[in-house]
XYZ file of C-alpha atoms in Angstrom:
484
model
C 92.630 144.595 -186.025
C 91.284 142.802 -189.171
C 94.174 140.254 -189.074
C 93.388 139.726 -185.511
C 89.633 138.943 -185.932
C 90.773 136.629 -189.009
C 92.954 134.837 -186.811
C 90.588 134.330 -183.841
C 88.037 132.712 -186.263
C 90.467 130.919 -187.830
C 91.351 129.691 -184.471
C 87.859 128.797 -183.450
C 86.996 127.310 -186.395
C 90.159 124.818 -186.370
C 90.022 123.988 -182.781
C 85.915 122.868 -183.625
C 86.731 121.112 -186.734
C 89.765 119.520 -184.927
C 87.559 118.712 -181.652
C 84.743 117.023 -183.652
C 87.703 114.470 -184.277
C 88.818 113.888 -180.821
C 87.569 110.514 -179.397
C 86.709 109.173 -175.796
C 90.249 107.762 -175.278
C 92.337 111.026 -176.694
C 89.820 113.695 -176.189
C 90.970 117.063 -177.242
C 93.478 118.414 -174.171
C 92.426 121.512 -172.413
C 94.993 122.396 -170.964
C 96.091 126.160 -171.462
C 99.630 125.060 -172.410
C 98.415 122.516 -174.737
C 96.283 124.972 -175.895
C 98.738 127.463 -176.746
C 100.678 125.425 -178.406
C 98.170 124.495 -180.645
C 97.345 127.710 -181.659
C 100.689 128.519 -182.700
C 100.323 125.685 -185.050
C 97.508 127.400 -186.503
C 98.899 130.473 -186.488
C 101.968 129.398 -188.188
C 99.590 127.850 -191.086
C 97.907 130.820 -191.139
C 101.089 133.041 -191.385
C 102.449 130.399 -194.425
C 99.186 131.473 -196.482
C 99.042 134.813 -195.226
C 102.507 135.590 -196.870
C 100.970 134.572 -200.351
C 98.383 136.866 -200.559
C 98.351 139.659 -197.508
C 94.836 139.416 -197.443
C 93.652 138.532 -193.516
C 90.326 136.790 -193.892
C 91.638 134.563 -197.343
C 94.326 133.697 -194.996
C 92.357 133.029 -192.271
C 90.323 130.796 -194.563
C 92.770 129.389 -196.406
C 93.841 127.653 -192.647
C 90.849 126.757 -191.841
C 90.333 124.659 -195.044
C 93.786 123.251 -194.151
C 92.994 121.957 -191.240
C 90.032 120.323 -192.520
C 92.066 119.038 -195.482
C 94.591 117.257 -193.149
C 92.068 116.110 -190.664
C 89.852 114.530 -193.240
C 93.060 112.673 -194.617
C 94.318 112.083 -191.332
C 90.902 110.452 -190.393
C 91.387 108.034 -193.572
C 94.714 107.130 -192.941
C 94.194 106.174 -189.238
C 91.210 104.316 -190.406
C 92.910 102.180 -192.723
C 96.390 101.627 -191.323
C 96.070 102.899 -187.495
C 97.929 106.154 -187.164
C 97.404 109.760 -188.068
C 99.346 111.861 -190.621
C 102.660 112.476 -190.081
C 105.553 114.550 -191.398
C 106.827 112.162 -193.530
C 103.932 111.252 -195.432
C 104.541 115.028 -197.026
C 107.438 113.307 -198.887
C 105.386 110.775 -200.706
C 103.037 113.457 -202.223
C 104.668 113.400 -205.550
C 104.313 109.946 -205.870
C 100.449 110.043 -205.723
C 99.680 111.764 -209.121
C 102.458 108.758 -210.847
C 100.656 106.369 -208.782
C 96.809 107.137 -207.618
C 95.740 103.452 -207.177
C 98.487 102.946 -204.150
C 97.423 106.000 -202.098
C 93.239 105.058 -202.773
C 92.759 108.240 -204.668
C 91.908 109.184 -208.460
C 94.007 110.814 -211.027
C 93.862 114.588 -211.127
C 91.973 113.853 -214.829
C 89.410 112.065 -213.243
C 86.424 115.041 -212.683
C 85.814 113.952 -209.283
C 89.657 115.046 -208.478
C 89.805 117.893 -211.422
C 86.096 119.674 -210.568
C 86.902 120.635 -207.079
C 90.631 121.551 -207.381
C 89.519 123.743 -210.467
C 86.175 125.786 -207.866
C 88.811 125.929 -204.923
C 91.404 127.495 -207.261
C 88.532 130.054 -208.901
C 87.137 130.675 -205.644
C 90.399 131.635 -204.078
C 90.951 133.728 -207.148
C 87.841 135.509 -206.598
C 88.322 136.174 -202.934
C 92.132 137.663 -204.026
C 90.320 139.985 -206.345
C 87.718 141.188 -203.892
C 89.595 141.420 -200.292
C 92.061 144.151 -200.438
C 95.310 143.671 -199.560
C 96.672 145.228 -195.928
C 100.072 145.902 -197.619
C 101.517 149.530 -196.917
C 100.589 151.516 -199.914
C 104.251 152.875 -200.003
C 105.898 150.230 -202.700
C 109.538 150.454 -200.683
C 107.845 149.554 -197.463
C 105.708 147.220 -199.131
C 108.524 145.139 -200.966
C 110.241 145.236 -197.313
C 106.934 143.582 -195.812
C 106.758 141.031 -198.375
C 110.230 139.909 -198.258
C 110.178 140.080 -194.384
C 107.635 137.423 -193.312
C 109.077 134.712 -195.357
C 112.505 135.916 -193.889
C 111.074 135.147 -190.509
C 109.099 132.361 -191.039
C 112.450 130.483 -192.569
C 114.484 131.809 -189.858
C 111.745 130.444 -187.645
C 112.732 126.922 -188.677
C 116.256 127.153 -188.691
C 116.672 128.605 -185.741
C 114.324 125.717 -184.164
C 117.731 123.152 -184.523
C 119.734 125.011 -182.318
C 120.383 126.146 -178.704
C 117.561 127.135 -176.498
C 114.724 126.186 -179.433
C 115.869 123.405 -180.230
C 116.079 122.284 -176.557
C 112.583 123.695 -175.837
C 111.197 121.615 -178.799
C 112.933 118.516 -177.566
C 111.190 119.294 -174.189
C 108.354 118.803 -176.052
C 108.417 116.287 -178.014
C 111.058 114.080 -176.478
C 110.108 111.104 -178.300
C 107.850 109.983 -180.817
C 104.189 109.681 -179.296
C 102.071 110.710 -182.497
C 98.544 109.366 -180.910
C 99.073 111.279 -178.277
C 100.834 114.830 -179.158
C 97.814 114.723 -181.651
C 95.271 114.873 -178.993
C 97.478 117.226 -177.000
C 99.042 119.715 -179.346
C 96.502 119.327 -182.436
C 97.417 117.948 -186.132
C 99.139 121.086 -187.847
C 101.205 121.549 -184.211
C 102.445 117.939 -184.351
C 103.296 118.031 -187.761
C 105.447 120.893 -187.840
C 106.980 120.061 -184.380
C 107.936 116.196 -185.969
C 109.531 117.904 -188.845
C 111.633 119.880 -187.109
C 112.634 117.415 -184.260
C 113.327 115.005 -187.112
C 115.697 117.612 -188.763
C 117.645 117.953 -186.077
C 117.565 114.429 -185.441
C 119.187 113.027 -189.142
C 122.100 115.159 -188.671
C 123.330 112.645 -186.034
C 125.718 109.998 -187.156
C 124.658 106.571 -188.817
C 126.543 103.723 -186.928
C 129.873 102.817 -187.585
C 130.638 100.296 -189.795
C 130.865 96.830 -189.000
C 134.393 94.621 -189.334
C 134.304 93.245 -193.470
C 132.697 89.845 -193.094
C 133.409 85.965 -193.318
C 131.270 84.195 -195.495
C 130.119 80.868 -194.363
C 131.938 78.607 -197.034
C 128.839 75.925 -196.805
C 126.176 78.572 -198.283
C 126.640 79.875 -201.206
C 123.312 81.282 -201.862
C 121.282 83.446 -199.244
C 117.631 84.468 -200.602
C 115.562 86.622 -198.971
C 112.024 87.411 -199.747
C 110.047 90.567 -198.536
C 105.811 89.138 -199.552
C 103.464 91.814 -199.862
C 100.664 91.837 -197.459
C 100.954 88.256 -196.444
C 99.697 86.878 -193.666
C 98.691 83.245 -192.954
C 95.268 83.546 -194.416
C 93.966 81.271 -191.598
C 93.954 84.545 -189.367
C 91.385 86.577 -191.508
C 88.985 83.427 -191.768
C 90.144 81.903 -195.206
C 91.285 78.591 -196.566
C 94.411 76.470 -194.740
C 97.268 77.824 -197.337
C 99.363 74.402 -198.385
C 102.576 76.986 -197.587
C 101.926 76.919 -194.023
C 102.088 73.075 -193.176
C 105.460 72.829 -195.418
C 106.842 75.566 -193.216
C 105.370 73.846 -189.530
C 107.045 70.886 -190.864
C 110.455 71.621 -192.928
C 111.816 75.228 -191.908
C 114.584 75.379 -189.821
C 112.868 78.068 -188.125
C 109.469 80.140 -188.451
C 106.858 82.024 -186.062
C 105.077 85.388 -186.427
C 107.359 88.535 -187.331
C 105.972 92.288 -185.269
C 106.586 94.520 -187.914
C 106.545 98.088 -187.369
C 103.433 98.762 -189.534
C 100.485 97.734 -190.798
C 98.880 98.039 -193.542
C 101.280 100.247 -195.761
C 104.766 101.618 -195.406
C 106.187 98.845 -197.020
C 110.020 100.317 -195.958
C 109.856 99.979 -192.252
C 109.998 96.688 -192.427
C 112.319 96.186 -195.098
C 114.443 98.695 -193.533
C 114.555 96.981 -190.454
C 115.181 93.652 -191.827
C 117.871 95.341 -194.103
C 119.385 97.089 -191.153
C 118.767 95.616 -187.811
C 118.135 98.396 -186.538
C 114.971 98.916 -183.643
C 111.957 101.473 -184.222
C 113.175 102.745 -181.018
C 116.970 103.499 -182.274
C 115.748 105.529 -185.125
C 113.738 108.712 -182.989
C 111.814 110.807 -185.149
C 112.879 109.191 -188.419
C 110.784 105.688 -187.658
C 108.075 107.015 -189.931
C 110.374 106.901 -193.217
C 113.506 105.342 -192.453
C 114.653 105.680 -195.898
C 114.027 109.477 -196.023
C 116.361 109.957 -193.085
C 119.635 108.355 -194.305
C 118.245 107.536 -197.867
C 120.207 104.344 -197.692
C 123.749 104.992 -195.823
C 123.086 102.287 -193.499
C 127.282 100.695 -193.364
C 125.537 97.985 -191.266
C 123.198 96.640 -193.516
C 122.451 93.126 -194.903
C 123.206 94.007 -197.727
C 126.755 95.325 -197.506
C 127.617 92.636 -195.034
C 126.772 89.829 -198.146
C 128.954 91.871 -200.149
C 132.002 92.372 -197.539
C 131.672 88.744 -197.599
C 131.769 88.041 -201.596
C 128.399 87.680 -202.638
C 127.502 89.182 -205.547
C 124.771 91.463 -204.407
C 121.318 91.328 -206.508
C 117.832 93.142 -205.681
C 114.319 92.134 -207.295
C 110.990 93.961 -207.427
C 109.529 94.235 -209.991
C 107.506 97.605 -209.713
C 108.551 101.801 -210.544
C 112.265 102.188 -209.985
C 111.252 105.864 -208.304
C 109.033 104.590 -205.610
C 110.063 105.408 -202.406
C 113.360 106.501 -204.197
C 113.889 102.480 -204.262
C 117.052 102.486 -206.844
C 118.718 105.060 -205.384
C 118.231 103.855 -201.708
C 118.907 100.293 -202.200
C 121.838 100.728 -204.364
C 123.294 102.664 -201.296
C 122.062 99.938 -199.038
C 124.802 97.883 -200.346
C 123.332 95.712 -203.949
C 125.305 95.820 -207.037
C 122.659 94.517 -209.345
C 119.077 96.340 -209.624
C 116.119 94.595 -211.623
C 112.962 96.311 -211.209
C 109.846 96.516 -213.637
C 111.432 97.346 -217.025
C 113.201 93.751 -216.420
C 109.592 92.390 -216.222
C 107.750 93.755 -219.417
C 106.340 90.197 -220.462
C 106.120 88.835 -217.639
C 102.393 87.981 -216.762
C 100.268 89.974 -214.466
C 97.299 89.312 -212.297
C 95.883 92.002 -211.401
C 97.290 95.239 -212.056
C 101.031 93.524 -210.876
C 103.771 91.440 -211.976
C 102.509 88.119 -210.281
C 104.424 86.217 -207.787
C 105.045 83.204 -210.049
C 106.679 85.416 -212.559
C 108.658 86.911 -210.082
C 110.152 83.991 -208.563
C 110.786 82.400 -211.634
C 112.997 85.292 -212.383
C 114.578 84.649 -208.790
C 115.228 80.767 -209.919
C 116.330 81.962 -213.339
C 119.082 84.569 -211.306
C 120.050 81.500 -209.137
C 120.829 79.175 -212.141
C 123.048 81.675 -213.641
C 124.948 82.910 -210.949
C 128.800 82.446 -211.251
C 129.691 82.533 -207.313
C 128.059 83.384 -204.401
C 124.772 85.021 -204.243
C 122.479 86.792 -201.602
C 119.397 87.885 -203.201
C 116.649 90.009 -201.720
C 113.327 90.127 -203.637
C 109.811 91.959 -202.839
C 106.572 90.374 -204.101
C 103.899 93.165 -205.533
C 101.187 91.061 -206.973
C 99.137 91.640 -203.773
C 99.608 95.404 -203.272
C 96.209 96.834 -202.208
C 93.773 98.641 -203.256
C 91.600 95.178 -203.617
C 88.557 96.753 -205.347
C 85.829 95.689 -208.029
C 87.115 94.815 -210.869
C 90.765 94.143 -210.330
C 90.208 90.024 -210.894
C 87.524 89.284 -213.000
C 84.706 87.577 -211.579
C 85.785 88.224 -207.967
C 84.695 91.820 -206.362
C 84.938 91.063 -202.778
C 88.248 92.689 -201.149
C 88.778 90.146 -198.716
C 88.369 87.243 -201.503
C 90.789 89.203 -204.001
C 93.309 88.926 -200.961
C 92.686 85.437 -200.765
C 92.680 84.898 -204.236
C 96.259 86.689 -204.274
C 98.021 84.753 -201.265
C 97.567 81.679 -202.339
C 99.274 82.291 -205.197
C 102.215 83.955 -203.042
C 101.968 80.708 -201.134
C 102.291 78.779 -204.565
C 105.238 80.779 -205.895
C 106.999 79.758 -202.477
C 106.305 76.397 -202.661
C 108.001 76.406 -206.081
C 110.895 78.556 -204.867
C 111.716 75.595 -202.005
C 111.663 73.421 -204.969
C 113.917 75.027 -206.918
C 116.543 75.394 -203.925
C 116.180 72.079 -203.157
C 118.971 71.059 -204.742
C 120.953 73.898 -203.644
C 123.120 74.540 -200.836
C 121.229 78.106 -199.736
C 119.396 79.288 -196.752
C 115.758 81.221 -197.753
C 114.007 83.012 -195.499
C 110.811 84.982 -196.645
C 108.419 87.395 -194.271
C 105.470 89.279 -194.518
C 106.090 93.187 -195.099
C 102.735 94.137 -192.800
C 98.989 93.018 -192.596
C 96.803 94.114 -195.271
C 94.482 97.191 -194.915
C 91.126 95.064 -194.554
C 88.046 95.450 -192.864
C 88.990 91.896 -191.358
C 92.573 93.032 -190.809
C 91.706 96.358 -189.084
C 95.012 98.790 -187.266
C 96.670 96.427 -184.325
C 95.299 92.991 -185.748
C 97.645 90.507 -184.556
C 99.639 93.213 -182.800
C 101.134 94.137 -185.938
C 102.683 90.254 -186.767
C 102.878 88.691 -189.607
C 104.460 85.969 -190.804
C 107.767 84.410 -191.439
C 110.268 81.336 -192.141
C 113.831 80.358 -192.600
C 114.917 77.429 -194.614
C 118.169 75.854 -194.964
C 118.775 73.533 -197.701
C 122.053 71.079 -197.874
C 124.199 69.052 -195.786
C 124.351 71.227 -192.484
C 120.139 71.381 -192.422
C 119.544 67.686 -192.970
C 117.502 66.386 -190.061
C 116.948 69.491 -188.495
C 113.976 69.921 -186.334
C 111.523 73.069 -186.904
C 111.792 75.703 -184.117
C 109.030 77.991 -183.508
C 110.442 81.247 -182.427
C 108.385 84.971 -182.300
C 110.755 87.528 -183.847
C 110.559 91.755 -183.948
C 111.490 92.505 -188.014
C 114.271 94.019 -186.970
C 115.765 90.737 -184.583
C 115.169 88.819 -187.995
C 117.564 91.454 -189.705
C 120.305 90.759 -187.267
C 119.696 87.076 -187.335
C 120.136 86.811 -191.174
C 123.293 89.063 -191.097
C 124.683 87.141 -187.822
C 124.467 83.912 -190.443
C 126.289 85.586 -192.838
C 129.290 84.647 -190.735
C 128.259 81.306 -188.668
């Protein structure tokens, strides 16, 4: 009876804290079905605490402050980059502690973080130590309890990839709709339903690989460049970036890229330039694409270059463990990895290896290749957070982003230069929008910007074409060239 009252107010409590989020457009649903369903969401948090302790009402409380935990962070993230949490995000939790700044949180030293970890953890202790425990008092039947619930609970989600639960949960949620299973089904629902439809999802195959590839004997040098956050800054109100008439004027081709983010999630779009392959081809592993296949992608760019004979090299100059990165892109097809130890005098602005430094590097890999060479590089100077104090005299975010893209648009300017000479086809692209008050979830329906330049022989004379592209499009593009 106690568990039961515990779980009805955990219930009520939930559904208010998650209703007081619910807006005009995706109100809360009603609907008894929807209903139930989110209830067993809560009831499956509840029974994930519950299984810790055996004490109903810390259970019951411990869900409740879960609920507002994930709806509080949920409200943050849709706030900045236009979508609720999502399974995947779950993944990236041990990379906040290593990297705070990224995720716009504070170190776990910093009191603000420290002071209300270290209450919740004493007041939880205190409620263990005053709540008894509904265990049976025999210690046989007891141990039995205790190893029974997490029995079920993991049988629970194994059993949810095959036969009739697995079909029922595909019923469900046939395809990714996170908005609006949200409103229907509730956060914790959604979460866990994603996670398991996106289990059973990976196990399908990757695509076949494709026939080894031809390399285009007139260009030996393909560069591609992945620039944080940029966007022509004539969109968000700033100063006409010199970049942007050179590209109107000399690229072979150009026009605004619909990438499949904004504002974070740097690896959609570099998977889908990388790959090829459409948001709607991937199911429920669009929100991480590198978590699902953590690189074995046989149609990648990258493995095409090298099927071809270029020597394959990778750039970035930031943590070799974020977002697995090494491991992922090593997979993805590049022979040659040089991340942020290879940069440890190079100058920053900021708190990042700036973009001059990094294309110099580029130039300086260029010079001393011995044969053919496809190159993919990805700017971090202008990684948000842009807050007070990052460049000196210059607090304003939106002028720190300024500030920054102009001198992405000046380290392009001098990579053109330096390929000049060479017989090479560049393209570079913006990753997403920043996360801006003037760049707010949707701006520019996701597009940012990109251009293709071909230098030598073949390109002289050639007219600039304006022509919209989806990230992935681009990706097949650049590995259909591979061949031409």
């Amino acid at each position: 009876m106690t568990l039961l009252s515990s779980f009805a107010l955990a219930v009520l409590l939930s559904l208010a804290i998650e209703a007081g989020e619910g807006s005009e457009a995706r109100p809360v649903s009603r609907r008894p079905r929807d209903l139930a369903i989110r209830c067993a969401g809560y009831a499956l948090v509840m029974g994930f605490w519950f299984q810790f302790s055996w004490r109903p009402w810390l259970a019951g409380f411990s869900c409740v402050l879960t609920v507002a935990i994930l709806t509080v962070i949920s409200r943050l993230k849709r706030t900045l980059i236009g979508e609720p949490l999502v399974f995947s995000d779950f993944a990236l939790l041990r990379q906040v502690p290593r990297h705070p700044e990224l995720y716009y949180t504070r170190p776990l030293t910093d009191p603000r973080m420290a002071v209300p970890i270290v209450v919740s953890l004493g007041l939880v202790a205190a409620w263990y130590a005053i709540e008894p425990t509904v265990l049976p008092a025999e210690p046989s039947v007891a141990i039995i309890a205790m190893l029974a619930l997490p029995l079920v609970l993991i049988s629970a989600v194994a059993l949810a990839g095959e036969g009739a639960m697995a079909a029922a949960l595909a019923r469900l949620f046939p395809v990714p709709a996170l908005e609006t299973d949200v409103a229907r089904y509730g956060l914790p629902a959604t979460l866990i339903g994603y996670a398991l439809r996106w289990r059973t999802d990976r196990r399908t195959e990757v695509a076949a690989r494709l026939p080894v590839a031809r390399r285009r004997a007139d260009v030996p040098v393909v560069v591609v460049m992945q620039l944080e956050s940029f966007v022509d800054p004539d969109r968000l109100g700033g100063p006409a970036l010199p970049l942007m008439d050179l590209i109107r004027t000399r690229a072979t081709q150009y026009g605004r890229l619909r990438v499949p983010a904004h504002g974070a999630y740097t690896m959609r779009t570099e998977h889908a330039v990388l790959t090829g392959s459409d948001a709607e081809d991937l199911g429920f592993g669009v929100y991480d694409p590198y978590l699902t296949h953590g690189g074995r992608e046989p149609t990648s760019l990258s493995l095409r270059a090298r099927d071809a004979g270029f020597e394959t090299v990778f750039v970035h100059p930031f943590h070799r463990d974020f977002f697995n990165r090494a491991e992922v892109v090593t997979r993805l097809g590049f022979d040659r990895l040089i991340m942020e130890d290879a940069f440890g005098t190079a100058a920053r602005i900021g708190p990042y290896v700036s973009d001059a430094a990094m294309v110099e590097r580029v130039l300086s890999e260029i010079r001393a290749r011995t044969g053919p060479l496809f190159l993919f590089g990805i700017t971090m100077e202008n990684h948000g957070p842009w807050k007070p104090g990052r460049l000196p005299g210059i607090d304003d975010p939106l002028d720190q982003y300024l500030t920054h893209v102009g001198h992405t648009g000046s380290a392009m300017e001098t990579l053109i230069a330096g390929l000049a000479e060479v017989p090479a086809t560049l393209c570079f692209f913006g990753d997403h929008a920043p996360a801006l008050p003037s760049s707010r979830p949707g701006f520019g329906g996701t597009a940012t910007d990109y251009a293709i330049f071909e230098f030598g022989e073949p390109a002289a004379g050639t007219e600039p074409v304006r022509r919209d592209l989806t990230a992935a499009a681009l990706g097949r593009q650049l590995r259909d060239s591979l061949e031409r």
